[in-house]
Coordinates of C-alpha atoms in Angstrom, one line a residue:
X167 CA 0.0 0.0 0.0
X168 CA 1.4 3.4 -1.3
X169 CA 1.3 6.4 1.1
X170 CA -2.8 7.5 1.3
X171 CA -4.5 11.1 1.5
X172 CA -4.8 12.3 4.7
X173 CA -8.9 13.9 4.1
X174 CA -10.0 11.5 6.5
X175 CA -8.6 8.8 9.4
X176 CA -5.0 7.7 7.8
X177 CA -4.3 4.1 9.2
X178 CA -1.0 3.1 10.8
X179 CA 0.2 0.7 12.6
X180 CA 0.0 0.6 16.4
X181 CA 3.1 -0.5 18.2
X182 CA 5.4 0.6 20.4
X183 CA 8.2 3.2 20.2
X184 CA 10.8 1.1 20.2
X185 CA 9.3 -0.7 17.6
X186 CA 9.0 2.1 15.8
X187 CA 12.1 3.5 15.8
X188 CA 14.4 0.0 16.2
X189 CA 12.4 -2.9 14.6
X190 CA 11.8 -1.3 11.9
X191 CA 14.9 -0.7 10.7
X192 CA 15.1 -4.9 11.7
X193 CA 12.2 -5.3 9.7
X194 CA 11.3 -2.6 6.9
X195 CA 7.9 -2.9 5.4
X196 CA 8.4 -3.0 1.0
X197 CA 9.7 -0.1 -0.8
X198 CA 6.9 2.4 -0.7
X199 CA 4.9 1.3 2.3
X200 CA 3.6 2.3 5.2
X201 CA 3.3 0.3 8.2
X202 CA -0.8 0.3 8.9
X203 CA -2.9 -0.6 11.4
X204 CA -6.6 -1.7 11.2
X205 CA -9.2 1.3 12.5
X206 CA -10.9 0.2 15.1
X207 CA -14.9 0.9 15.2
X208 CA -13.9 2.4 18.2
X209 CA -11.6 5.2 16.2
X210 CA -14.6 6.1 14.2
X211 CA -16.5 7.0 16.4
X212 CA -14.3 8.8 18.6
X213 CA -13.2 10.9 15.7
X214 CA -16.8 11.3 14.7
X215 CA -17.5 12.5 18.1
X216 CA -15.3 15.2 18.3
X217 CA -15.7 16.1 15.2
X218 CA -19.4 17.3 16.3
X219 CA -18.3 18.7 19.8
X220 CA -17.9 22.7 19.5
X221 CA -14.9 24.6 20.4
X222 CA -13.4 24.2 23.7
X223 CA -14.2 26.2 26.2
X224 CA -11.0 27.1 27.4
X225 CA -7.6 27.1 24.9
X226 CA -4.3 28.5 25.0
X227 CA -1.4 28.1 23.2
X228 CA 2.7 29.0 23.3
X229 CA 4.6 29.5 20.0
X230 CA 7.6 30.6 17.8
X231 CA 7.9 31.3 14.6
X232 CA 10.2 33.5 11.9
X233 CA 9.0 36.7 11.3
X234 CA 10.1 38.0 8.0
X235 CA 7.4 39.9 5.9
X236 CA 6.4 38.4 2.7
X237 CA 8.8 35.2 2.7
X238 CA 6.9 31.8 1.4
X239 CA 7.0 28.6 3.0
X240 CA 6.9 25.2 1.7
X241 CA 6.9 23.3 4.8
X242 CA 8.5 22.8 7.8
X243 CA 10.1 20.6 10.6
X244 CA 11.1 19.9 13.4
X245 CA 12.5 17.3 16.5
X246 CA 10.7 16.9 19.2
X247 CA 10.4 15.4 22.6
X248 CA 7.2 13.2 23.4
X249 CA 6.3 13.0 27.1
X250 CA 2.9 11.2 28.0
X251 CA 0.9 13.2 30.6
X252 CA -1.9 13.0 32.9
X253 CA -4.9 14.6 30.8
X254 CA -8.6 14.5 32.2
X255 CA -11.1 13.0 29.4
X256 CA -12.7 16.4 28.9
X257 CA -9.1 18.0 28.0
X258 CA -6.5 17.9 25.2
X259 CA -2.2 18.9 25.3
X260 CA -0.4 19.1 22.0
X261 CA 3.1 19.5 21.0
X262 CA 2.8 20.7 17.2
X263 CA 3.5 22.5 13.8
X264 CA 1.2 24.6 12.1
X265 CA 1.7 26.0 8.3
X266 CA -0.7 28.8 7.8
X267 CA -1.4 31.2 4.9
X268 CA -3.9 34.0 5.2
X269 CA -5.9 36.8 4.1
X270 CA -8.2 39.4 5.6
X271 CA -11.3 37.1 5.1
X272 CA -9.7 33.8 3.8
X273 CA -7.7 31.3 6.1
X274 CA -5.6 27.8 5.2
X275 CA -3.9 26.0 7.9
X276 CA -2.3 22.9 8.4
X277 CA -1.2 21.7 12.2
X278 CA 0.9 18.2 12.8
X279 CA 2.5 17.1 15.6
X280 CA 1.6 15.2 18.6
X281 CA -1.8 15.0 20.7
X282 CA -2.3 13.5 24.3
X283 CA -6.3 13.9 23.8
X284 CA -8.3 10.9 25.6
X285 CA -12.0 11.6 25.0
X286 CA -11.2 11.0 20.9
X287 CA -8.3 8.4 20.6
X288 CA -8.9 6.9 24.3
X289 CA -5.8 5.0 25.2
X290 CA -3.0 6.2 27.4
X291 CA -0.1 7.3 25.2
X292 CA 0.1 10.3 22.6
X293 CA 0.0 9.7 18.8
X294 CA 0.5 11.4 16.0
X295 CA -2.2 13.6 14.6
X296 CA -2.7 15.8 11.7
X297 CA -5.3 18.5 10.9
X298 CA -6.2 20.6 7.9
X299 CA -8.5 23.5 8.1
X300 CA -10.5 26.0 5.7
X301 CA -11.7 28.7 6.0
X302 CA -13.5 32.0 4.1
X303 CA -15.4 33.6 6.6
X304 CA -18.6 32.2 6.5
X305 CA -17.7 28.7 6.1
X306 CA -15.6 26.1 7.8
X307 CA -13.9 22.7 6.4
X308 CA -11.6 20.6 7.9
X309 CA -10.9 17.4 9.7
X310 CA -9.2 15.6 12.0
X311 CA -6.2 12.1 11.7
X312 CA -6.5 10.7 14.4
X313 CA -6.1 6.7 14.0
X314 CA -2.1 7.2 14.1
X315 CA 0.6 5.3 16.3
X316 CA 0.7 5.4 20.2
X317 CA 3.4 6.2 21.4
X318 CA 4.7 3.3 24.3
X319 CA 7.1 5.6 26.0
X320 CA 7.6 8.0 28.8
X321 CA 9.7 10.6 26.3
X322 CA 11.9 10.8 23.3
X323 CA 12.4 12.4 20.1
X324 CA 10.3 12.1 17.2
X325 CA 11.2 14.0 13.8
X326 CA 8.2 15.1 12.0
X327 CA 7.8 17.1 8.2
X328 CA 5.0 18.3 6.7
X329 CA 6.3 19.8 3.2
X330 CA 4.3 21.1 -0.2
X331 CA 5.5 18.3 -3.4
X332 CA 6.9 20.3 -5.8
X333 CA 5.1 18.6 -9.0
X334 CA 1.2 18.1 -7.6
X335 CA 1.8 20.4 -5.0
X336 CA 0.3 18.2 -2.2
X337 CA 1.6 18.3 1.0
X338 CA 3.3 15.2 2.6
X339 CA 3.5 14.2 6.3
X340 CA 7.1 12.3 7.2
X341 CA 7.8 11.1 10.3
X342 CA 10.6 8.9 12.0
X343 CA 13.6 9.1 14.5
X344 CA 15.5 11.5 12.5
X345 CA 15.3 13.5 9.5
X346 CA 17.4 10.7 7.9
X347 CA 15.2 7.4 8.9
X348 CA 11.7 9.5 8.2
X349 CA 8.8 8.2 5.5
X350 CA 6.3 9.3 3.9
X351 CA 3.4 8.9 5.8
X352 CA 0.4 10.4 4.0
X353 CA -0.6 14.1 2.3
X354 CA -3.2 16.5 2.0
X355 CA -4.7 16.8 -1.4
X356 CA -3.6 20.0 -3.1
X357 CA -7.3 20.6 -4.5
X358 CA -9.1 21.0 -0.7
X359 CA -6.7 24.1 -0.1
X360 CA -7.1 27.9 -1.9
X361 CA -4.4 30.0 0.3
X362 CA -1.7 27.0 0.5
X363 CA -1.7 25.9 -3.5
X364 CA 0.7 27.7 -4.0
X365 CA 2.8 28.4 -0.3
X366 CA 2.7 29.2 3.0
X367 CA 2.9 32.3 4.9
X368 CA 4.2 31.3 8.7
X369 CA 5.7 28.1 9.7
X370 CA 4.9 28.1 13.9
X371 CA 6.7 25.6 16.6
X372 CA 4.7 25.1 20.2
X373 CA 1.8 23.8 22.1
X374 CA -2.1 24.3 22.3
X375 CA -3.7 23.0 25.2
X376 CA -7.4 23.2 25.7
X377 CA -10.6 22.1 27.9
X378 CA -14.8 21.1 27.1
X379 CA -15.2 22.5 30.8
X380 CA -14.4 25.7 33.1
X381 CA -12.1 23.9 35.0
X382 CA -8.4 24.1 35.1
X383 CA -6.2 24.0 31.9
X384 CA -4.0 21.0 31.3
X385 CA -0.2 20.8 31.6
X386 CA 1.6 21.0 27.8
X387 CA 5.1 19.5 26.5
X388 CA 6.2 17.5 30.0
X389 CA 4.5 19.0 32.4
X390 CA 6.7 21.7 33.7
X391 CA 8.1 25.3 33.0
X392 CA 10.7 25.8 30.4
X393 CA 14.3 26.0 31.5
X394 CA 17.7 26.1 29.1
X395 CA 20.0 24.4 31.5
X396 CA 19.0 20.5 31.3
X397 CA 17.1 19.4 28.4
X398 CA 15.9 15.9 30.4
X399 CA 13.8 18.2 32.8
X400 CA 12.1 20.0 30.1
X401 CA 10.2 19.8 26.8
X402 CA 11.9 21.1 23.3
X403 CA 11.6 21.4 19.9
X404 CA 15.3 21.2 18.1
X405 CA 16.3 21.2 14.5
X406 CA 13.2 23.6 14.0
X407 CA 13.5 24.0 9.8
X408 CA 11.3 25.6 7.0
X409 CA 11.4 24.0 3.3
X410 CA 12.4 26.5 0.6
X411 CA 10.5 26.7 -3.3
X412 CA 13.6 24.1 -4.0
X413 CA 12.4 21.6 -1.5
X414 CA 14.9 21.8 0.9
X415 CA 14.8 21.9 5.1
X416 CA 16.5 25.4 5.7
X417 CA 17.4 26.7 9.2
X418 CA 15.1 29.4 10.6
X419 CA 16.9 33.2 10.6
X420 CA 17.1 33.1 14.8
X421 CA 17.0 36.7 14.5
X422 CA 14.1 37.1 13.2
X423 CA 12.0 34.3 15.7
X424 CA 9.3 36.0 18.0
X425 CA 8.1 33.8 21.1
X426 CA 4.4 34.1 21.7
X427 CA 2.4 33.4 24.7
X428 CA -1.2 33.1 25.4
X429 CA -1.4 32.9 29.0
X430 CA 0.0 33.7 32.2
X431 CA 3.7 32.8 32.6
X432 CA 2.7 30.6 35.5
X433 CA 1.0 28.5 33.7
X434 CA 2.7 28.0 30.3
X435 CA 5.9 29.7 28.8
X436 CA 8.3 28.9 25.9
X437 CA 12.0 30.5 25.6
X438 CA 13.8 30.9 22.0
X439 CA 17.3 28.9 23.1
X440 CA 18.9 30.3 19.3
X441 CA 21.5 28.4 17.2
X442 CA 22.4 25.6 19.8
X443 CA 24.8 24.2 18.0
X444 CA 25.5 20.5 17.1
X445 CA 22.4 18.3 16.4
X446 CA 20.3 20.9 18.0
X447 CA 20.4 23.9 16.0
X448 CA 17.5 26.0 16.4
X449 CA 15.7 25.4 19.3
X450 CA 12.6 26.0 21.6
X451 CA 11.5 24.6 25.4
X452 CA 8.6 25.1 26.5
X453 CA 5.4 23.5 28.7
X454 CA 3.7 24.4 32.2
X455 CA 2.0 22.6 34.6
X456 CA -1.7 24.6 33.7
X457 CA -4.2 24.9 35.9
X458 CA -6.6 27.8 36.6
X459 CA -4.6 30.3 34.2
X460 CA -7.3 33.2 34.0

């Protein structure tokens, strides 16, 4: 089985993370494949479910991203650290990617990364989602991947690509343990997009974490507040990139990346570490424990 669209529920395989990222390379599946697993009826109608619920009540989100007036995107990526937290039903915590192009009335956005969200994908690890959204002002289209891998443990790295195919113009999701062991895992069709047919506008790097009720927030990235001096005790992103017209994953300019956050410090933050060096490069930290943030 080629690499599928992503419009819907994209199957993969569940197993563990070191399945993943060692039996794999034991045990490859054929030359364009993707290891799948079977959607569950169970899936369905989670995703189905949220699909209907309405916004949540209470979201925030922490971010970076280059700002340089005018410049065009063609994807981006990034490394980042998984950690599996304690999230009620009625709550979601993301550690994620968005690609956005926009106008004054018009929107296009795509956001990747990974979702800890137990009311839709039930289990108790994090998987990979993807979601593509639409918008014109007076109407809304999108949808939710949420049948992806769980991830088995407590933290590690995951490298994950969304970028625009220069011939159809579709844009691919790749995943793996590095940039050099990722696949294709899937696209978005060129054809349900107006804004991003031809580029992007901003490639961001953070969190969204949001709740169905007026209760406390939930923690993002591990759990805790950002701090430069131990990356074990906190959450990053690393080897944050954008993809060039030519195709190719391009540091960000770290003079021009803005930190944004949309809550009280105490809650959530984010810090811009710069050009780390090694095989860090470009990095961000971030997280929070959440609760009542107001």
């Amino acid at each position: 089985m080629s690499p599928r669209s992503i419009l819907g529920e994209t199957k993969s395989k569940s197993v563990s993370a070191s399945s993943i990222f060692h039996g794999l390379q034991r045990e490859r599946c054929p030359s364009g494949t993707v290891p799948i697993r079977r959607i569950t009826r169970e899936d369905l109608v989670n995703v189905k479910f949220f699909a209907k619920k309405v916004e949540p009540i209470m979201q925030t989100s922490v971010s970076a991203e280059e700002v340089i007036l005018g410049k065009k995107y063609f994807g981006g990526s990034a490394s980042m650290s998984i950690h599996n937290l304690t999230v009620d039903p009625d709550q979601f915590s993301t550690s994620q990617i968005w690609i956005v192009n926009s106008t004054r009335d018009e929107m296009n956005g795509i956001q990747f990364g990974i979702m800890k969200n137990p009311s839709v994908v039930g289990g108790n690890f994090p998987r990979l989602f993807g979601f593509w959204i639409v918008t014109n002002g007076h109407q809304v289209a999108g949808c939710y991947n949420m049948a992806c891998q769980e991830y088995g443990q407590r933290s590690y790295d995951v490298h994950i690509r969304v970028y625009r195919a220069q011939g159809n113009g579709h844009w691919w999701l790749r995943m793996g343990a590095t940039a050099e062991m990722s696949e294709d895992v899937g696209y978005w069709p060129n054809e349900i997009f107006t804004l991003l047919r031809s580029s992007a506008s901003v490639v961001r790097y953070g969190g969204i974490v949001g709740s169905m009720s007026q209760a406390s927030t939930p923690p993002m990235g591990n759990g805790f507040l950002p701090q430069l001096q131990d990356s074990d005790t906190t959450a990053y992103m690393k080897l944050m990139k954008y993809v060039n017209e030519a195709g190719a994953s391009v540091d960000l300019d770290s003079y021009s990346v803005r930190t944004m956050n949309g809550t009280v410090p105490q809650c959530y933050n984010i810090m811009f570490a710069g050009q780390i060096g090694g095989d860090w490069r470009n990095t961000i930290v971030y997280g929070g424990p959440g609760g009542y943030c107001n």
